[in-house]
Tab-separated table of C-alpha atoms in Angstrom:
chain	number	residue	atom	x	y	z
Y	740	GLN	CA	-15.919	-12.815	8.680
Y	741	ARG	CA	-14.071	-10.924	11.370
Y	742	LYS	CA	-12.323	-7.690	10.470
Y	743	SER	CA	-9.605	-5.913	12.396
Y	744	SER	CA	-9.059	-2.225	12.996
Y	745	ALA	CA	-5.682	-2.561	11.221
Y	746	ARG	CA	-7.482	-3.505	7.979
Y	747	VAL	CA	-5.463	-6.679	7.555
Y	748	TRP	CA	-6.553	-10.172	8.550
Y	749	GLN	CA	-5.327	-11.049	12.027
Y	750	GLU	CA	-5.536	-14.828	11.603
Y	751	ASN	CA	-5.793	-17.492	8.920
Y	752	LEU	CA	-9.194	-18.937	8.159
Y	753	ASN	CA	-9.087	-22.257	6.326
Y	754	PRO	CA	-12.637	-22.689	5.005
Y	755	PRO	CA	-13.591	-22.040	2.259
Y	756	ASP	CA	-10.468	-20.526	0.663
Y	757	PRO	CA	-7.422	-19.715	2.796
Y	758	LYS	CA	-6.037	-17.374	0.125
Y	759	LEU	CA	-8.906	-14.980	0.728
Y	760	HIS	CA	-8.306	-14.877	4.470
Y	761	GLU	CA	-4.608	-15.004	5.274
Y	762	ALA	CA	-3.069	-13.258	8.266
Y	763	GLY	CA	-1.340	-10.004	7.365
Y	764	HIS	CA	-3.062	-9.541	4.009
Y	765	ALA	CA	-5.447	-6.702	3.240
Y	766	ILE	CA	-9.092	-7.383	4.058
Y	767	TYR	CA	-10.089	-5.176	1.125
Y	768	ALA	CA	-8.219	-7.550	-1.227
Y	769	SER	CA	-11.124	-10.006	-0.924
Y	770	ASN	CA	-12.740	-7.912	-3.668
Y	771	GLN	CA	-10.006	-8.008	-6.319
Y	772	THR	CA	-11.433	-5.404	-8.695
Y	773	ALA	CA	-12.053	-2.841	-5.969
Y	774	PHE	CA	-8.628	-3.518	-4.459
Y	775	HIS	CA	-6.859	-2.985	-7.798
Y	776	VAL	CA	-8.736	0.290	-8.371
Y	777	PHE	CA	-7.907	1.424	-4.830
Y	778	ILE	CA	-4.209	0.568	-5.226
Y	779	ALA	CA	-4.004	2.323	-8.615
Y	780	PHE	CA	-5.524	5.574	-7.337
Y	781	ASN	CA	-3.592	5.350	-4.077
Y	782	ARG	CA	-0.317	5.045	-6.014
Y	783	LEU	CA	-1.298	7.968	-8.243
Y	784	ALA	CA	-2.130	10.203	-5.271
Y	785	PHE	CA	0.995	9.223	-3.345
Y	786	SER	CA	3.317	9.646	-6.330
Y	787	SER	CA	1.868	13.015	-7.296
Y	788	SER	CA	2.215	14.198	-3.684
Y	789	MET	CA	5.869	13.175	-3.648
Y	790	LEU	CA	6.469	14.885	-7.002
Y	791	LEU	CA	4.800	18.072	-5.781
Y	792	ILE	CA	6.978	18.143	-2.652
Y	793	ILE	CA	10.101	17.683	-4.810
Y	794	CYS	CA	9.010	20.495	-7.149
Y	795	LEU	CA	8.177	22.891	-4.313
Y	796	THR	CA	11.440	22.300	-2.453
Y	797	TRP	CA	13.738	22.316	-5.506
Y	798	GLY	CA	16.709	24.582	-4.835
Y	799	PHE	CA	15.959	25.085	-1.140
Y	800	PRO	CA	18.594	24.497	1.496
Y	801	PHE	CA	18.315	20.904	2.748
Y	802	PHE	CA	16.782	19.793	-0.570
Y	803	LEU	CA	18.987	16.691	-0.541
Y	804	GLU	CA	17.679	15.714	2.891
Y	805	VAL	CA	14.084	16.207	1.727
Y	806	ALA	CA	14.759	14.121	-1.389
Y	807	VAL	CA	16.303	11.309	0.681
Y	808	ALA	CA	13.310	11.349	3.045
Y	809	ILE	CA	10.856	11.217	0.121
Y	810	ILE	CA	12.722	8.389	-1.585
Y	811	SER	CA	12.829	6.457	1.695
Y	812	THR	CA	9.110	7.023	2.193
Y	813	GLY	CA	8.416	5.811	-1.347
Y	814	ILE	CA	10.440	2.640	-0.823
Y	815	THR	CA	8.634	1.999	2.461
Y	816	TYR	CA	5.262	2.544	0.771
Y	817	GLY	CA	6.170	0.084	-1.985
Y	818	ALA	CA	7.281	-2.519	0.552
Y	819	LEU	CA	4.039	-2.084	2.495
Y	820	ILE	CA	1.850	-2.528	-0.580
Y	821	PHE	CA	3.862	-5.614	-1.567
Y	822	MET	CA	3.533	-7.001	1.954
Y	823	ILE	CA	-0.257	-6.662	2.327
Y	824	THR	CA	-1.181	-7.705	-1.222
Y	825	PRO	CA	-2.035	-11.423	-1.450
Y	826	SER	CA	0.465	-13.329	-3.604
Y	827	ASP	CA	-2.223	-14.472	-6.060
Y	828	MET	CA	-2.995	-10.795	-6.851
Y	829	GLU	CA	0.561	-9.542	-7.392
Y	830	SER	CA	1.389	-8.688	-10.979
């Protein structure tokens, strides 16, 4: 199996199961248990980082701009995870 430096499959591979090798989906998702653990801890780390930034900048000038940037980053992160997760693994 060929892997890319982007960590997503670059092409579809039909045999034996195309769902495990579909262009644009995470290579790591081939191992469902490990992928779910990775996603869970990645979400925890990302969310706690965003919360910490909000707490540390509370009451500062430009807080609203920081909050908008963090919310935008969170939405982008969610869209990315949704995009690279194979449809048979989404829950």
